[in-house]
Amino acid sequence: EAGVTQFPSHSVIEKGQTVTLRCDPISGHDNLYWYRRVMGKEIKFLLHFVKESKQDESGMPNNRFLAERTGGTYSTLKVQPAELEDSGVYFCASSIRTGGSTGELFFGEGSRLTVL
Amino acid sequence: GNSVTQMEGPVTLSEEAFLTINCTYTATGYPSLFWYVQYPGEGLQLLLKATKADDKGSNKGFEATYRKETTSFHLEKGSVQVSDSAVYFCALLPLGTSYGKLTFGQGTILTVHP
């Protein structure tokens, strides 16, 4: 069974440009999450989808970030325009359980974003 | 708010040494507690967990005990191997949370030398 896959693994862009990160969750996992780790600090929650619906986007930093999950399968996270402080590692995770959480999430390797 | 504090790294040990990585938390009530590990080139994966006070989580020779008196969940292993080299993250899930909104610590890099 394939795990959570993320693309690209590393992206280097100039300030003001746009970047789109993609996440393919484990097949059959309705829950999809985005997290971010900035500069070796703690990993922080960004948002949570159940199928195609955003359930909690309280961690999104600002309106330069847009997450979508069309059709309830893969998800994209777009940053437009990118700023220096957006640099970090963006993790996607998925889980199957919807009626409660065991806290076990399956994470991808992360997409490293460098904004110059 | 909720928070998790881990000991500063990096931690460098020789093979077969004893490992402790400290983790303390701040949360309302009694959260569930987790250790996640990220091996080089891989995603984070759940190492162990504990859901109530005095529970001990264990896996792959690692152990951690949920101590509500000290609000701690320290990770221990009696004899580390080179293959344990990774980044370790302590995390909590607030009581009653219905989805995986975890609060993580900053991570501790462990390097084990032969």
PDB file of C-alpha atoms in Angstrom:
ATOM      1  CA  GLU A   1       0.000   0.000   0.000  1.00  0.00           C
ATOM      2  CA  ALA A   2       1.380   3.388  -0.988  1.00  0.00           C
ATOM      3  CA  GLY A   3       1.972   5.887   1.779  1.00  0.00           C
ATOM      4  CA  VAL A   4       1.316   9.613   1.770  1.00  0.00           C
ATOM      5  CA  THR A   5       3.191  11.191  -1.099  1.00  0.00           C
ATOM      6  CA  GLN A   6       4.097  14.830  -1.488  1.00  0.00           C
ATOM      7  CA  PHE A   7       5.404  16.813  -4.420  1.00  0.00           C
ATOM      8  CA  PRO A   8       7.752  18.564  -4.894  1.00  0.00           C
ATOM      9  CA  SER A   9      10.233  17.422  -2.303  1.00  0.00           C
ATOM     10  CA  HIS A  10      12.005  20.760  -2.492  1.00  0.00           C
ATOM     11  CA  SER A  11      11.049  24.030  -4.116  1.00  0.00           C
ATOM     12  CA  VAL A  12      13.168  27.181  -4.314  1.00  0.00           C
ATOM     13  CA  ILE A  13      11.356  30.336  -5.394  1.00  0.00           C
ATOM     14  CA  GLU A  14      11.789  34.099  -5.302  1.00  0.00           C
ATOM     15  CA  LYS A  15       9.796  36.293  -2.974  1.00  0.00           C
ATOM     16  CA  GLY A  16       6.542  37.252  -4.652  1.00  0.00           C
ATOM     17  CA  GLN A  17       6.276  34.104  -6.751  1.00  0.00           C
ATOM     18  CA  THR A  18       3.655  31.396  -6.440  1.00  0.00           C
ATOM     19  CA  VAL A  19       4.175  27.806  -5.380  1.00  0.00           C
ATOM     20  CA  THR A  20       1.742  24.917  -5.284  1.00  0.00           C
ATOM     21  CA  LEU A  21       2.410  21.893  -3.135  1.00  0.00           C
ATOM     22  CA  ARG A  22       0.593  18.636  -3.724  1.00  0.00           C
ATOM     23  CA  CYS A  23      -0.336  15.815  -1.397  1.00  0.00           C
ATOM     24  CA  ASP A  24      -1.725  12.386  -2.234  1.00  0.00           C
ATOM     25  CA  PRO A  25      -3.064  10.747   0.919  1.00  0.00           C
ATOM     26  CA  ILE A  26      -3.334   7.040   1.536  1.00  0.00           C
ATOM     27  CA  SER A  27      -6.191   5.638  -0.494  1.00  0.00           C
ATOM     28  CA  GLY A  28      -9.402   5.534   1.515  1.00  0.00           C
ATOM     29  CA  HIS A  29      -8.297   8.070   4.099  1.00  0.00           C
ATOM     30  CA  ASP A  30     -10.999  10.703   4.398  1.00  0.00           C
ATOM     31  CA  ASN A  31      -9.027  12.917   6.763  1.00  0.00           C
ATOM     32  CA  LEU A  32      -6.227  15.012   5.331  1.00  0.00           C
ATOM     33  CA  TYR A  33      -4.084  17.478   7.238  1.00  0.00           C
ATOM     34  CA  TRP A  34      -1.468  20.074   6.439  1.00  0.00           C
ATOM     35  CA  TYR A  35       1.226  20.944   8.971  1.00  0.00           C
ATOM     36  CA  ARG A  36       4.269  23.203   8.723  1.00  0.00           C
ATOM     37  CA  ARG A  37       7.663  23.243  10.400  1.00  0.00           C
ATOM     38  CA  VAL A  38       9.538  26.531  10.219  1.00  0.00           C
ATOM     39  CA  MET A  39      13.283  26.853  10.913  1.00  0.00           C
ATOM     40  CA  GLY A  40      13.646  23.714  13.029  1.00  0.00           C
ATOM     41  CA  LYS A  41      10.883  24.771  15.369  1.00  0.00           C
ATOM     42  CA  GLU A  42       7.779  22.859  16.320  1.00  0.00           C
ATOM     43  CA  ILE A  43       5.491  21.371  13.695  1.00  0.00           C
ATOM     44  CA  LYS A  44       2.298  23.416  13.574  1.00  0.00           C
ATOM     45  CA  PHE A  45      -1.180  22.491  12.390  1.00  0.00           C
ATOM     46  CA  LEU A  46      -2.447  24.393   9.373  1.00  0.00           C
ATOM     47  CA  LEU A  47      -5.750  22.794   8.424  1.00  0.00           C
ATOM     48  CA  HIS A  48      -7.903  19.684   8.235  1.00  0.00           C
ATOM     49  CA  PHE A  49     -10.094  18.282   5.479  1.00  0.00           C
ATOM     50  CA  VAL A  50     -12.727  15.606   5.731  1.00  0.00           C
ATOM     51  CA  LYS A  51     -13.128  14.443   2.179  1.00  0.00           C
ATOM     52  CA  GLU A  52     -13.431  17.673   0.184  1.00  0.00           C
ATOM     53  CA  SER A  53     -14.664  19.847   3.063  1.00  0.00           C
ATOM     54  CA  LYS A  54     -12.452  22.072   5.175  1.00  0.00           C
ATOM     55  CA  GLN A  55     -13.237  21.303   8.796  1.00  0.00           C
ATOM     56  CA  ASP A  56     -10.673  23.423  10.552  1.00  0.00           C
ATOM     57  CA  GLU A  57      -8.400  25.986   8.932  1.00  0.00           C
ATOM     58  CA  SER A  58      -7.561  27.820  12.127  1.00  0.00           C
ATOM     59  CA  GLY A  59      -3.825  27.327  11.622  1.00  0.00           C
ATOM     60  CA  MET A  60      -3.570  28.937   8.202  1.00  0.00           C
ATOM     61  CA  PRO A  61      -1.232  31.921   8.619  1.00  0.00           C
ATOM     62  CA  ASN A  62      -3.016  34.371   6.315  1.00  0.00           C
ATOM     63  CA  ASN A  63      -4.946  34.682   3.091  1.00  0.00           C
ATOM     64  CA  ARG A  64      -1.856  34.112   0.952  1.00  0.00           C
ATOM     65  CA  PHE A  65      -2.359  30.431   1.663  1.00  0.00           C
ATOM     66  CA  LEU A  66      -5.068  28.488  -0.140  1.00  0.00           C
ATOM     67  CA  ALA A  67      -5.736  24.792   0.334  1.00  0.00           C
ATOM     68  CA  GLU A  68      -8.041  22.709  -1.804  1.00  0.00           C
ATOM     69  CA  ARG A  69      -9.090  19.109  -1.992  1.00  0.00           C
ATOM     70  CA  THR A  70     -11.239  18.736  -5.036  1.00  0.00           C
ATOM     71  CA  GLY A  71     -13.074  15.432  -5.229  1.00  0.00           C
ATOM     72  CA  GLY A  72     -11.855  14.439  -1.798  1.00  0.00           C
ATOM     73  CA  THR A  73      -8.690  12.792  -3.074  1.00  0.00           C
ATOM     74  CA  TYR A  74      -5.444  14.699  -3.426  1.00  0.00           C
ATOM     75  CA  SER A  75      -4.914  18.146  -1.950  1.00  0.00           C
ATOM     76  CA  THR A  76      -2.989  21.215  -3.001  1.00  0.00           C
ATOM     77  CA  LEU A  77      -1.608  24.043  -0.906  1.00  0.00           C
ATOM     78  CA  LYS A  78      -0.887  27.230  -2.821  1.00  0.00           C
ATOM     79  CA  VAL A  79       1.150  30.103  -1.485  1.00  0.00           C
ATOM     80  CA  GLN A  80       0.631  33.325  -3.450  1.00  0.00           C
ATOM     81  CA  PRO A  81       2.595  35.543  -3.237  1.00  0.00           C
ATOM     82  CA  ALA A  82       5.315  33.827  -1.239  1.00  0.00           C
ATOM     83  CA  GLU A  83       7.179  35.726   1.475  1.00  0.00           C
ATOM     84  CA  LEU A  84      10.513  34.954   3.138  1.00  0.00           C
ATOM     85  CA  GLU A  85       8.821  33.777   6.344  1.00  0.00           C
ATOM     86  CA  ASP A  86       6.944  31.085   4.421  1.00  0.00           C
ATOM     87  CA  SER A  87      10.142  29.053   4.122  1.00  0.00           C
ATOM     88  CA  GLY A  88       9.917  25.740   5.923  1.00  0.00           C
ATOM     89  CA  VAL A  89       8.848  22.142   5.549  1.00  0.00           C
ATOM     90  CA  TYR A  90       5.201  21.500   4.744  1.00  0.00           C
ATOM     91  CA  PHE A  91       3.923  18.140   5.874  1.00  0.00           C
ATOM     92  CA  CYS A  92       0.791  16.424   4.720  1.00  0.00           C
ATOM     93  CA  ALA A  93      -0.811  13.670   6.773  1.00  0.00           C
ATOM     94  CA  SER A  94      -3.860  11.485   6.475  1.00  0.00           C
ATOM     95  CA  SER A  95      -5.954   9.243   8.676  1.00  0.00           C
ATOM     96  CA  ILE A  96      -8.929   7.017   8.163  1.00  0.00           C
ATOM     97  CA  ARG A  97     -10.940   7.503  11.324  1.00  0.00           C
ATOM     98  CA  THR A  98     -13.598  10.189  11.369  1.00  0.00           C
ATOM     99  CA  GLY A  99     -15.707   9.482  14.446  1.00  0.00           C
ATOM    100  CA  GLY A 100     -12.922  10.309  16.842  1.00  0.00           C
ATOM    101  CA  SER A 101      -9.174  10.454  16.713  1.00  0.00           C
ATOM    102  CA  THR A 102      -6.557   8.023  17.964  1.00  0.00           C
ATOM    103  CA  GLY A 103      -3.934  10.612  17.138  1.00  0.00           C
ATOM    104  CA  GLU A 104      -2.242   8.295  14.665  1.00  0.00           C
ATOM    105  CA  LEU A 105      -1.588  10.200  11.514  1.00  0.00           C
ATOM    106  CA  PHE A 106       0.357   8.957   8.507  1.00  0.00           C
ATOM    107  CA  PHE A 107       2.748  11.613   7.296  1.00  0.00           C
ATOM    108  CA  GLY A 108       4.449  12.265   4.011  1.00  0.00           C
ATOM    109  CA  GLU A 109       8.139  13.142   3.787  1.00  0.00           C
ATOM    110  CA  GLY A 110       7.333  16.799   3.523  1.00  0.00           C
ATOM    111  CA  SER A 111       7.865  19.488   0.894  1.00  0.00           C
ATOM    112  CA  ARG A 112      10.692  21.846   1.712  1.00  0.00           C
ATOM    113  CA  LEU A 113       9.987  25.397   0.559  1.00  0.00           C
ATOM    114  CA  THR A 114      12.776  27.946   0.325  1.00  0.00           C
ATOM    115  CA  VAL A 115      11.801  31.534  -0.464  1.00  0.00           C
ATOM    116  CA  LEU A 116      14.690  33.784  -1.481  1.00  0.00           C
TER     117      LEU A 116
ATOM    118  CA  GLY B   1      -3.205  27.164  25.180  1.00  0.00           C
ATOM    119  CA  ASN B   2      -1.633  23.772  24.610  1.00  0.00           C
ATOM    120  CA  SER B   3       2.123  23.419  24.280  1.00  0.00           C
ATOM    121  CA  VAL B   4       4.860  20.793  24.276  1.00  0.00           C
ATOM    122  CA  THR B   5       8.455  21.393  25.301  1.00  0.00           C
ATOM    123  CA  GLN B   6      11.245  18.979  24.410  1.00  0.00           C
ATOM    124  CA  MET B   7      14.843  18.932  25.508  1.00  0.00           C
ATOM    125  CA  GLU B   8      17.188  20.783  23.221  1.00  0.00           C
ATOM    126  CA  GLY B   9      19.227  18.701  20.836  1.00  0.00           C
ATOM    127  CA  PRO B  10      21.094  17.437  19.112  1.00  0.00           C
ATOM    128  CA  VAL B  11      21.761  14.354  21.198  1.00  0.00           C
ATOM    129  CA  THR B  12      24.790  12.274  20.257  1.00  0.00           C
ATOM    130  CA  LEU B  13      25.315   8.833  21.765  1.00  0.00           C
ATOM    131  CA  SER B  14      27.420   5.760  21.247  1.00  0.00           C
ATOM    132  CA  GLU B  15      25.754   2.493  20.340  1.00  0.00           C
ATOM    133  CA  GLU B  16      24.287   0.650  23.347  1.00  0.00           C
ATOM    134  CA  ALA B  17      24.097   3.823  25.449  1.00  0.00           C
ATOM    135  CA  PHE B  18      20.976   4.716  27.444  1.00  0.00           C
ATOM    136  CA  LEU B  19      18.691   7.322  25.928  1.00  0.00           C
ATOM    137  CA  THR B  20      16.386   9.827  27.564  1.00  0.00           C
ATOM    138  CA  ILE B  21      14.623  12.605  25.693  1.00  0.00           C
ATOM    139  CA  ASN B  22      12.617  14.832  27.995  1.00  0.00           C
ATOM    140  CA  CYS B  23       9.145  16.067  27.117  1.00  0.00           C
ATOM    141  CA  THR B  24       6.791  18.173  29.212  1.00  0.00           C
ATOM    142  CA  TYR B  25       3.430  19.554  28.239  1.00  0.00           C
ATOM    143  CA  THR B  26       0.841  22.167  29.092  1.00  0.00           C
ATOM    144  CA  ALA B  27      -2.787  21.371  28.405  1.00  0.00           C
ATOM    145  CA  THR B  28      -6.245  21.552  29.903  1.00  0.00           C
ATOM    146  CA  GLY B  29      -7.330  18.264  31.390  1.00  0.00           C
ATOM    147  CA  TYR B  30      -5.665  15.040  30.357  1.00  0.00           C
ATOM    148  CA  PRO B  31      -4.575  14.935  26.749  1.00  0.00           C
ATOM    149  CA  SER B  32      -3.327  11.901  24.856  1.00  0.00           C
ATOM    150  CA  LEU B  33       0.441  11.921  24.435  1.00  0.00           C
ATOM    151  CA  PHE B  34       2.566  10.668  21.560  1.00  0.00           C
ATOM    152  CA  TRP B  35       6.087  10.225  20.332  1.00  0.00           C
ATOM    153  CA  TYR B  36       6.572  10.439  16.595  1.00  0.00           C
ATOM    154  CA  VAL B  37       9.850   9.649  14.837  1.00  0.00           C
ATOM    155  CA  GLN B  38      11.178  10.807  11.493  1.00  0.00           C
ATOM    156  CA  TYR B  39      13.949   8.666  10.030  1.00  0.00           C
ATOM    157  CA  PRO B  40      16.134  10.173   7.291  1.00  0.00           C
ATOM    158  CA  GLY B  41      14.261  10.400   3.991  1.00  0.00           C
ATOM    159  CA  GLU B  42      10.940   9.319   5.486  1.00  0.00           C
ATOM    160  CA  GLY B  43       7.770  10.857   6.852  1.00  0.00           C
ATOM    161  CA  LEU B  44       6.921  11.061  10.527  1.00  0.00           C
ATOM    162  CA  GLN B  45       5.569   7.851  11.975  1.00  0.00           C
ATOM    163  CA  LEU B  46       3.943   7.095  15.282  1.00  0.00           C
ATOM    164  CA  LEU B  47       6.403   5.459  17.682  1.00  0.00           C
ATOM    165  CA  LEU B  48       4.255   5.091  20.779  1.00  0.00           C
ATOM    166  CA  LYS B  49       1.398   6.683  22.651  1.00  0.00           C
ATOM    167  CA  ALA B  50      -0.393   6.862  26.002  1.00  0.00           C
ATOM    168  CA  THR B  51      -3.947   8.001  26.501  1.00  0.00           C
ATOM    169  CA  LYS B  52      -4.293   8.320  30.272  1.00  0.00           C
ATOM    170  CA  ALA B  53      -2.265   8.980  33.368  1.00  0.00           C
ATOM    171  CA  ASP B  54       0.243   6.292  34.381  1.00  0.00           C
ATOM    172  CA  ASP B  55      -0.101   4.528  31.030  1.00  0.00           C
ATOM    173  CA  LYS B  56       3.159   3.339  29.537  1.00  0.00           C
ATOM    174  CA  GLY B  57       3.570   3.350  25.789  1.00  0.00           C
ATOM    175  CA  SER B  58       6.207   1.079  24.294  1.00  0.00           C
ATOM    176  CA  ASN B  59       7.484   0.070  20.880  1.00  0.00           C
ATOM    177  CA  LYS B  60      10.808  -1.052  19.348  1.00  0.00           C
ATOM    178  CA  GLY B  61      12.482  -0.985  22.767  1.00  0.00           C
ATOM    179  CA  PHE B  62      11.380   2.591  23.447  1.00  0.00           C
ATOM    180  CA  GLU B  63       9.169   3.451  26.416  1.00  0.00           C
ATOM    181  CA  ALA B  64       7.439   6.523  27.792  1.00  0.00           C
ATOM    182  CA  THR B  65       5.201   6.876  30.853  1.00  0.00           C
ATOM    183  CA  TYR B  66       2.418   9.439  31.138  1.00  0.00           C
ATOM    184  CA  ARG B  67       3.075  11.334  34.378  1.00  0.00           C
ATOM    185  CA  LYS B  68       0.295  13.763  35.213  1.00  0.00           C
ATOM    186  CA  GLU B  69       1.980  14.936  38.425  1.00  0.00           C
ATOM    187  CA  THR B  70       4.923  16.282  36.478  1.00  0.00           C
ATOM    188  CA  THR B  71       3.046  16.754  33.146  1.00  0.00           C
ATOM    189  CA  SER B  72       5.771  14.760  31.443  1.00  0.00           C
ATOM    190  CA  PHE B  73       6.172  11.997  28.870  1.00  0.00           C
ATOM    191  CA  HIS B  74       9.899  11.314  28.662  1.00  0.00           C
ATOM    192  CA  LEU B  75      11.159   8.904  26.014  1.00  0.00           C
ATOM    193  CA  GLU B  76      13.661   6.230  27.077  1.00  0.00           C
ATOM    194  CA  LYS B  77      15.547   3.350  25.528  1.00  0.00           C
ATOM    195  CA  GLY B  78      17.981   1.144  27.360  1.00  0.00           C
ATOM    196  CA  SER B  79      20.388   0.460  24.512  1.00  0.00           C
ATOM    197  CA  VAL B  80      20.310   2.555  21.361  1.00  0.00           C
ATOM    198  CA  GLN B  81      21.387   1.393  17.922  1.00  0.00           C
ATOM    199  CA  VAL B  82      22.776   3.265  14.959  1.00  0.00           C
ATOM    200  CA  SER B  83      19.421   2.682  13.244  1.00  0.00           C
ATOM    201  CA  ASP B  84      17.697   4.782  15.938  1.00  0.00           C
ATOM    202  CA  SER B  85      19.303   7.920  14.525  1.00  0.00           C
ATOM    203  CA  ALA B  86      16.350  10.142  13.668  1.00  0.00           C
ATOM    204  CA  VAL B  87      14.360  13.194  14.761  1.00  0.00           C
ATOM    205  CA  TYR B  88      11.964  12.542  17.634  1.00  0.00           C
ATOM    206  CA  PHE B  89       8.853  14.634  18.204  1.00  0.00           C
ATOM    207  CA  CYS B  90       6.683  14.678  21.309  1.00  0.00           C
ATOM    208  CA  ALA B  91       3.046  15.610  20.706  1.00  0.00           C
ATOM    209  CA  LEU B  92      -0.315  15.895  22.423  1.00  0.00           C
ATOM    210  CA  LEU B  93      -3.938  15.600  21.393  1.00  0.00           C
ATOM    211  CA  PRO B  94      -6.367  17.460  23.667  1.00  0.00           C
ATOM    212  CA  LEU B  95      -8.984  15.423  25.486  1.00  0.00           C
ATOM    213  CA  GLY B  96     -12.102  14.966  23.411  1.00  0.00           C
ATOM    214  CA  THR B  97     -10.583  16.129  20.128  1.00  0.00           C
ATOM    215  CA  SER B  98     -12.386  14.373  17.327  1.00  0.00           C
ATOM    216  CA  TYR B  99      -9.677  14.753  14.720  1.00  0.00           C
ATOM    217  CA  GLY B 100      -5.901  14.747  14.469  1.00  0.00           C
ATOM    218  CA  LYS B 101      -5.080  18.299  15.478  1.00  0.00           C
ATOM    219  CA  LEU B 102      -1.798  17.525  17.202  1.00  0.00           C
ATOM    220  CA  THR B 103       0.394  19.973  19.093  1.00  0.00           C
ATOM    221  CA  PHE B 104       4.062  19.103  18.595  1.00  0.00           C
ATOM    222  CA  GLY B 105       7.286  19.946  20.337  1.00  0.00           C
ATOM    223  CA  GLN B 106      10.249  21.300  18.393  1.00  0.00           C
ATOM    224  CA  GLY B 107      11.863  17.913  17.799  1.00  0.00           C
ATOM    225  CA  THR B 108      15.108  16.388  19.061  1.00  0.00           C
ATOM    226  CA  ILE B 109      17.770  15.142  16.683  1.00  0.00           C
ATOM    227  CA  LEU B 110      19.387  11.898  17.826  1.00  0.00           C
ATOM    228  CA  THR B 111      22.614  10.642  16.298  1.00  0.00           C
ATOM    229  CA  VAL B 112      23.991   7.267  17.361  1.00  0.00           C
ATOM    230  CA  HIS B 113      27.591   6.397  16.489  1.00  0.00           C
ATOM    231  CA  PRO B 114      28.951   2.839  16.186  1.00  0.00           C
TER     232      PRO B 114
END
